[in-house]
mmCIF file of C-alpha atoms in Angstrom:
data_model
loop_
_atom_site.group_PDB
_atom_site.id
_atom_site.type_symbol
_atom_site.label_atom_id
_atom_site.label_comp_id
_atom_site.label_asym_id
_atom_site.label_seq_id
_atom_site.Cartn_x
_atom_site.Cartn_y
_atom_site.Cartn_z
ATOM 1 C CA GLU A 1 -99.994 -3.006 96.529
ATOM 2 C CA ALA A 2 -98.574 -6.539 96.490
ATOM 3 C CA GLY A 3 -99.757 -8.863 99.237
ATOM 4 C CA VAL A 4 -97.838 -11.279 101.403
ATOM 5 C CA ALA A 5 -95.974 -13.816 99.278
ATOM 6 C CA GLN A 6 -95.209 -17.361 100.386
ATOM 7 C CA SER A 7 -93.468 -20.307 98.795
ATOM 8 C CA PRO A 8 -93.740 -23.112 98.162
ATOM 9 C CA ARG A 9 -97.531 -23.479 98.096
ATOM 10 C CA TYR A 10 -97.405 -27.214 98.688
ATOM 11 C CA LYS A 11 -94.820 -29.573 100.117
ATOM 12 C CA ILE A 12 -94.883 -33.306 100.774
ATOM 13 C CA ILE A 13 -92.073 -34.836 102.829
ATOM 14 C CA GLU A 14 -91.438 -37.958 104.829
ATOM 15 C CA LYS A 15 -91.182 -37.863 108.604
ATOM 16 C CA ARG A 16 -87.752 -37.029 109.940
ATOM 17 C CA GLN A 17 -86.937 -34.979 106.835
ATOM 18 C CA SER A 18 -86.418 -31.241 107.000
ATOM 19 C CA VAL A 19 -88.357 -28.493 105.221
ATOM 20 C CA ALA A 20 -88.196 -24.721 104.889
ATOM 21 C CA PHE A 21 -90.845 -22.138 104.048
ATOM 22 C CA TRP A 22 -90.255 -18.618 102.783
ATOM 23 C CA CYS A 23 -92.284 -15.446 103.324
ATOM 24 C CA ASN A 24 -92.033 -11.963 101.864
ATOM 25 C CA PRO A 25 -94.280 -9.503 103.756
ATOM 26 C CA ILE A 26 -96.058 -6.447 102.450
ATOM 27 C CA SER A 27 -93.548 -3.694 101.795
ATOM 28 C CA GLY A 28 -93.010 -1.506 104.839
ATOM 29 C CA HIS A 29 -94.655 -3.875 107.329
ATOM 30 C CA ALA A 30 -92.359 -4.123 110.314
ATOM 31 C CA THR A 31 -94.196 -6.947 112.059
ATOM 32 C CA LEU A 32 -94.215 -10.477 110.650
ATOM 33 C CA TYR A 33 -95.993 -13.527 112.016
ATOM 34 C CA TRP A 34 -95.923 -17.254 111.329
ATOM 35 C CA TYR A 35 -99.052 -19.261 112.110
ATOM 36 C CA GLN A 36 -99.798 -22.970 111.999
ATOM 37 C CA GLN A 37 -103.303 -23.967 110.909
ATOM 38 C CA ILE A 38 -104.297 -27.581 111.454
ATOM 39 C CA LEU A 39 -107.253 -28.803 109.403
ATOM 40 C CA GLY A 40 -110.541 -27.754 110.969
ATOM 41 C CA GLN A 41 -108.988 -25.228 113.351
ATOM 42 C CA GLY A 42 -108.163 -21.560 113.431
ATOM 43 C CA PRO A 43 -104.568 -20.419 112.910
ATOM 44 C CA LYS A 44 -102.259 -20.592 115.925
ATOM 45 C CA LEU A 45 -99.357 -18.186 116.310
ATOM 46 C CA LEU A 46 -95.901 -19.788 116.228
ATOM 47 C CA ILE A 47 -93.618 -16.756 116.210
ATOM 48 C CA GLN A 48 -93.781 -12.973 115.852
ATOM 49 C CA PHE A 49 -90.999 -10.690 114.616
ATOM 50 C CA GLN A 50 -90.697 -6.949 114.998
ATOM 51 C CA ASN A 51 -88.223 -5.936 112.278
ATOM 52 C CA ASN A 52 -85.540 -8.637 112.652
ATOM 53 C CA GLY A 53 -86.070 -9.302 116.352
ATOM 54 C CA VAL A 54 -88.248 -12.005 117.898
ATOM 55 C CA VAL A 55 -90.936 -10.610 120.217
ATOM 56 C CA ASP A 56 -92.988 -13.762 120.860
ATOM 57 C CA ASP A 57 -91.970 -17.361 120.236
ATOM 58 C CA SER A 58 -93.695 -18.895 123.236
ATOM 59 C CA GLN A 59 -95.709 -21.314 121.071
ATOM 60 C CA LEU A 60 -92.831 -22.394 118.803
ATOM 61 C CA PRO A 61 -91.642 -26.015 119.364
ATOM 62 C CA LYS A 62 -88.034 -24.976 119.544
ATOM 63 C CA ASP A 63 -86.639 -28.487 119.530
ATOM 64 C CA ARG A 64 -87.617 -28.828 115.875
ATOM 65 C CA PHE A 65 -88.840 -25.458 114.596
ATOM 66 C CA SER A 66 -86.700 -22.423 113.885
ATOM 67 C CA ALA A 67 -87.337 -19.113 112.175
ATOM 68 C CA GLU A 68 -85.326 -16.102 111.183
ATOM 69 C CA ARG A 69 -85.916 -12.738 109.618
ATOM 70 C CA LEU A 70 -82.611 -11.440 108.396
ATOM 71 C CA LYS A 71 -82.504 -7.741 107.467
ATOM 72 C CA GLY A 72 -86.044 -7.307 108.785
ATOM 73 C CA VAL A 73 -87.811 -8.181 105.531
ATOM 74 C CA ASP A 74 -88.074 -11.789 104.282
ATOM 75 C CA SER A 75 -88.445 -14.641 106.718
ATOM 76 C CA THR A 76 -87.909 -18.387 106.673
ATOM 77 C CA LEU A 77 -89.474 -21.024 108.897
ATOM 78 C CA LYS A 78 -87.741 -24.394 109.166
ATOM 79 C CA ILE A 79 -88.800 -27.734 110.580
ATOM 80 C CA GLN A 80 -86.127 -30.306 111.327
ATOM 81 C CA PRO A 81 -86.919 -33.156 111.753
ATOM 82 C CA ALA A 82 -90.577 -33.195 110.717
ATOM 83 C CA LYS A 83 -93.198 -35.276 112.505
ATOM 84 C CA LEU A 84 -96.553 -36.529 111.252
ATOM 85 C CA GLU A 85 -98.373 -34.024 113.485
ATOM 86 C CA ASP A 86 -96.636 -31.142 111.679
ATOM 87 C CA SER A 87 -98.982 -31.673 108.719
ATOM 88 C CA ALA A 88 -100.780 -28.341 108.468
ATOM 89 C CA VAL A 89 -100.970 -25.093 106.553
ATOM 90 C CA TYR A 90 -98.256 -22.620 107.530
ATOM 91 C CA LEU A 91 -99.431 -19.056 107.157
ATOM 92 C CA CYS A 92 -97.323 -15.938 107.128
ATOM 93 C CA ALA A 93 -98.869 -12.576 107.989
ATOM 94 C CA SER A 94 -97.583 -9.037 108.270
ATOM 95 C CA SER A 95 -98.871 -5.858 109.831
ATOM 96 C CA LEU A 96 -98.147 -2.187 110.184
ATOM 97 C CA ARG A 97 -98.654 -0.357 113.457
ATOM 98 C CA GLN A 98 -101.486 2.082 112.874
ATOM 99 C CA ARG A 99 -103.225 4.586 115.129
ATOM 100 C CA THR A 100 -105.885 2.081 116.023
ATOM 101 C CA GLY A 101 -103.984 -1.180 116.153
ATOM 102 C CA TYR A 102 -102.398 -3.908 114.099
ATOM 103 C CA GLU A 103 -104.378 -5.239 111.135
ATOM 104 C CA GLN A 104 -102.758 -8.429 109.958
ATOM 105 C CA TYR A 105 -102.726 -9.466 106.315
ATOM 106 C CA PHE A 106 -102.120 -13.095 105.427
ATOM 107 C CA GLY A 107 -100.351 -14.845 102.595
ATOM 108 C CA PRO A 108 -101.855 -17.861 100.795
ATOM 109 C CA GLY A 109 -100.034 -20.337 103.019
ATOM 110 C CA THR A 110 -97.899 -23.425 102.470
ATOM 111 C CA ARG A 111 -99.697 -26.743 102.825
ATOM 112 C CA LEU A 112 -97.318 -29.283 104.366
ATOM 113 C CA THR A 113 -98.034 -33.003 104.299
ATOM 114 C CA VAL A 114 -95.755 -35.266 106.328
ATOM 115 C CA THR A 115 -96.021 -38.967 105.455
ATOM 116 C CA GLY B 1 -104.495 -18.982 128.057
ATOM 117 C CA GLN B 2 -107.124 -17.022 126.175
ATOM 118 C CA GLN B 3 -109.732 -19.036 124.328
ATOM 119 C CA LEU B 4 -112.346 -17.987 121.810
ATOM 120 C CA ASN B 5 -115.589 -19.871 121.383
ATOM 121 C CA GLN B 6 -117.114 -19.273 117.956
ATOM 122 C CA SER B 7 -120.618 -20.354 117.025
ATOM 123 C CA PRO B 8 -122.253 -21.848 115.172
ATOM 124 C CA GLN B 9 -119.678 -24.312 113.872
ATOM 125 C CA SER B 10 -121.479 -24.531 110.529
ATOM 126 C CA MET B 11 -124.476 -23.050 108.754
ATOM 127 C CA PHE B 12 -126.440 -24.119 105.697
ATOM 128 C CA ILE B 13 -128.620 -21.342 104.297
ATOM 129 C CA GLN B 14 -130.499 -20.353 101.168
ATOM 130 C CA GLU B 15 -129.285 -17.550 98.956
ATOM 131 C CA GLY B 16 -130.811 -14.259 100.077
ATOM 132 C CA GLU B 17 -131.042 -15.165 103.754
ATOM 133 C CA ASP B 18 -129.296 -13.230 106.503
ATOM 134 C CA VAL B 19 -126.568 -14.858 108.603
ATOM 135 C CA SER B 20 -125.398 -14.243 112.156
ATOM 136 C CA MET B 21 -122.396 -15.670 113.937
ATOM 137 C CA ASN B 22 -120.688 -14.767 117.167
ATOM 138 C CA CYS B 23 -117.572 -15.156 119.189
ATOM 139 C CA THR B 24 -117.099 -15.130 122.963
ATOM 140 C CA SER B 25 -113.936 -14.989 124.994
ATOM 141 C CA SER B 26 -112.941 -15.953 128.503
ATOM 142 C CA SER B 27 -110.976 -12.704 128.772
ATOM 143 C CA ILE B 28 -110.929 -9.172 127.416
ATOM 144 C CA PHE B 29 -109.619 -8.105 124.019
ATOM 145 C CA ASN B 30 -108.986 -4.547 122.863
ATOM 146 C CA THR B 31 -109.449 -5.345 119.179
ATOM 147 C CA TRP B 32 -111.703 -7.782 117.342
ATOM 148 C CA LEU B 33 -111.175 -8.790 113.738
ATOM 149 C CA TRP B 34 -113.237 -10.917 111.385
ATOM 150 C CA TYR B 35 -111.625 -12.905 108.576
ATOM 151 C CA LYS B 36 -112.931 -15.075 105.717
ATOM 152 C CA GLN B 37 -110.931 -17.999 104.401
ATOM 153 C CA ASP B 38 -111.566 -19.691 101.080
ATOM 154 C CA PRO B 39 -110.214 -23.207 100.382
ATOM 155 C CA GLY B 40 -106.489 -23.171 99.676
ATOM 156 C CA GLU B 41 -106.107 -19.516 100.578
ATOM 157 C CA GLY B 42 -105.064 -17.478 103.577
ATOM 158 C CA PRO B 43 -107.590 -15.574 105.712
ATOM 159 C CA VAL B 44 -108.757 -12.262 104.271
ATOM 160 C CA LEU B 45 -109.555 -9.400 106.630
ATOM 161 C CA LEU B 46 -113.220 -8.346 106.472
ATOM 162 C CA ILE B 47 -113.764 -5.984 109.378
ATOM 163 C CA ALA B 48 -111.680 -4.635 112.275
ATOM 164 C CA LEU B 49 -113.234 -3.273 115.496
ATOM 165 C CA TYR B 50 -111.296 -1.147 117.991
ATOM 166 C CA LYS B 51 -113.742 0.190 120.548
ATOM 167 C CA ALA B 52 -116.228 -1.483 122.890
ATOM 168 C CA GLY B 53 -119.743 -1.004 121.528
ATOM 169 C CA GLU B 54 -118.479 -0.129 118.049
ATOM 170 C CA LEU B 55 -120.691 -1.152 115.128
ATOM 171 C CA THR B 56 -118.964 -1.255 111.740
ATOM 172 C CA SER B 57 -120.223 -2.139 108.274
ATOM 173 C CA ASN B 58 -118.457 -3.266 105.131
ATOM 174 C CA GLY B 59 -120.997 -3.666 102.347
ATOM 175 C CA ARG B 60 -123.414 -6.424 103.359
ATOM 176 C CA LEU B 61 -121.321 -7.243 106.427
ATOM 177 C CA THR B 62 -121.889 -5.693 109.840
ATOM 178 C CA ALA B 63 -119.860 -6.458 112.945
ATOM 179 C CA GLN B 64 -120.108 -5.307 116.527
ATOM 180 C CA PHE B 65 -117.605 -5.139 119.371
ATOM 181 C CA GLY B 66 -119.382 -6.220 122.553
ATOM 182 C CA ILE B 67 -119.652 -3.814 125.468
ATOM 183 C CA THR B 68 -117.925 -6.253 127.826
ATOM 184 C CA ARG B 69 -115.017 -6.565 125.325
ATOM 185 C CA LYS B 70 -115.423 -10.321 125.607
ATOM 186 C CA ASP B 71 -117.568 -10.865 122.541
ATOM 187 C CA SER B 72 -118.208 -9.876 118.954
ATOM 188 C CA PHE B 73 -120.870 -10.516 116.329
ATOM 189 C CA LEU B 74 -120.827 -10.686 112.538
ATOM 190 C CA ASN B 75 -123.936 -10.396 110.397
ATOM 191 C CA ILE B 76 -124.158 -10.969 106.651
ATOM 192 C CA SER B 77 -127.268 -9.686 104.944
ATOM 193 C CA ALA B 78 -128.817 -11.056 101.739
ATOM 194 C CA SER B 79 -126.274 -13.859 101.327
ATOM 195 C CA ILE B 80 -124.970 -14.788 97.882
ATOM 196 C CA PRO B 81 -123.137 -17.936 96.704
ATOM 197 C CA SER B 82 -119.700 -16.285 96.905
ATOM 198 C CA ASP B 83 -120.185 -15.813 100.665
ATOM 199 C CA VAL B 84 -119.361 -19.512 101.000
ATOM 200 C CA GLY B 85 -116.257 -20.087 103.098
ATOM 201 C CA ILE B 86 -114.975 -20.261 106.642
ATOM 202 C CA TYR B 87 -115.375 -17.186 108.828
ATOM 203 C CA PHE B 88 -112.994 -16.654 111.725
ATOM 204 C CA CYS B 89 -113.147 -14.207 114.570
ATOM 205 C CA ALA B 90 -109.867 -13.134 116.122
ATOM 206 C CA GLY B 91 -109.096 -11.174 119.258
ATOM 207 C CA GLN B 92 -106.064 -8.990 119.784
ATOM 208 C CA LEU B 93 -104.778 -7.159 122.820
ATOM 209 C CA GLY B 94 -103.658 -4.346 120.536
ATOM 210 C CA LEU B 95 -102.195 -0.972 121.365
ATOM 211 C CA GLY B 96 -101.697 -0.134 124.983
ATOM 212 C CA ALA B 97 -101.490 -3.741 126.081
ATOM 213 C CA GLY B 98 -97.756 -3.486 126.599
ATOM 214 C CA GLY B 99 -95.488 -6.500 126.733
ATOM 215 C CA THR B 100 -94.838 -8.565 123.671
ATOM 216 C CA SER B 101 -98.302 -9.850 122.844
ATOM 217 C CA TYR B 102 -99.780 -6.671 121.395
ATOM 218 C CA GLY B 103 -100.012 -7.942 117.837
ATOM 219 C CA LYS B 104 -100.811 -11.580 118.523
ATOM 220 C CA LEU B 105 -104.158 -12.830 117.231
ATOM 221 C CA THR B 106 -106.139 -15.496 119.034
ATOM 222 C CA PHE B 107 -108.536 -17.172 116.601
ATOM 223 C CA GLY B 108 -111.878 -18.874 117.053
ATOM 224 C CA GLN B 109 -112.498 -22.314 115.578
ATOM 225 C CA GLY B 110 -114.328 -20.906 112.556
ATOM 226 C CA THR B 111 -117.873 -21.006 111.167
ATOM 227 C CA ILE B 112 -118.315 -22.926 107.916
ATOM 228 C CA LEU B 113 -120.905 -21.180 105.756
ATOM 229 C CA THR B 114 -122.668 -22.949 102.897
ATOM 230 C CA VAL B 115 -125.077 -21.009 100.692
ATOM 231 C CA HIS B 116 -127.519 -22.909 98.490
ATOM 232 C CA PRO B 117 -128.528 -21.074 95.293
#
């Protein structure tokens, strides 16, 4: 079974530029998550989708971050304009509701450097 | 909000030694998960725990869900060089929590494990 795919793997941009990340979840996983992981910390949830609807975006800086999941499969996360403090790894994860709970599986991440 | 305190922050051990790390929370979780992250990769799920008091093994790894539902432990026996990495605990409200936060993971700060051959 293919895992969660993300692209690009690395991105370097200047502050105030815009950037977009793409995620393709595991086939059949209805729930998709975007996390931000700053160096030396654990991942922090930015936004959670159930199919193509947003169920939690309380931690998303909405003045500059946006995300969508058209057709309930692939998702894109955009930052516009980027700030220096946005330098981090952006992880996408997906999960399937099972009898016991939601086990999340992560993609390899996109490492963003803002200069 | 919920916070997880993971300890120790780092460990340096010899190959063959056993390792223990733990995670405590200020509030209750219904599910605990342990992940390992290698450099340049996303976290990989090691063990998932769904019931208070549950003890689960996955090869040389053993994890326990604390009775109070506010803590969890991970043990690695007979460590080998490929165990090197960062280990994260994560708590989840899970099924039955209602609302919109059922799938959300709250992560600890991670334990950096170094194994000397």
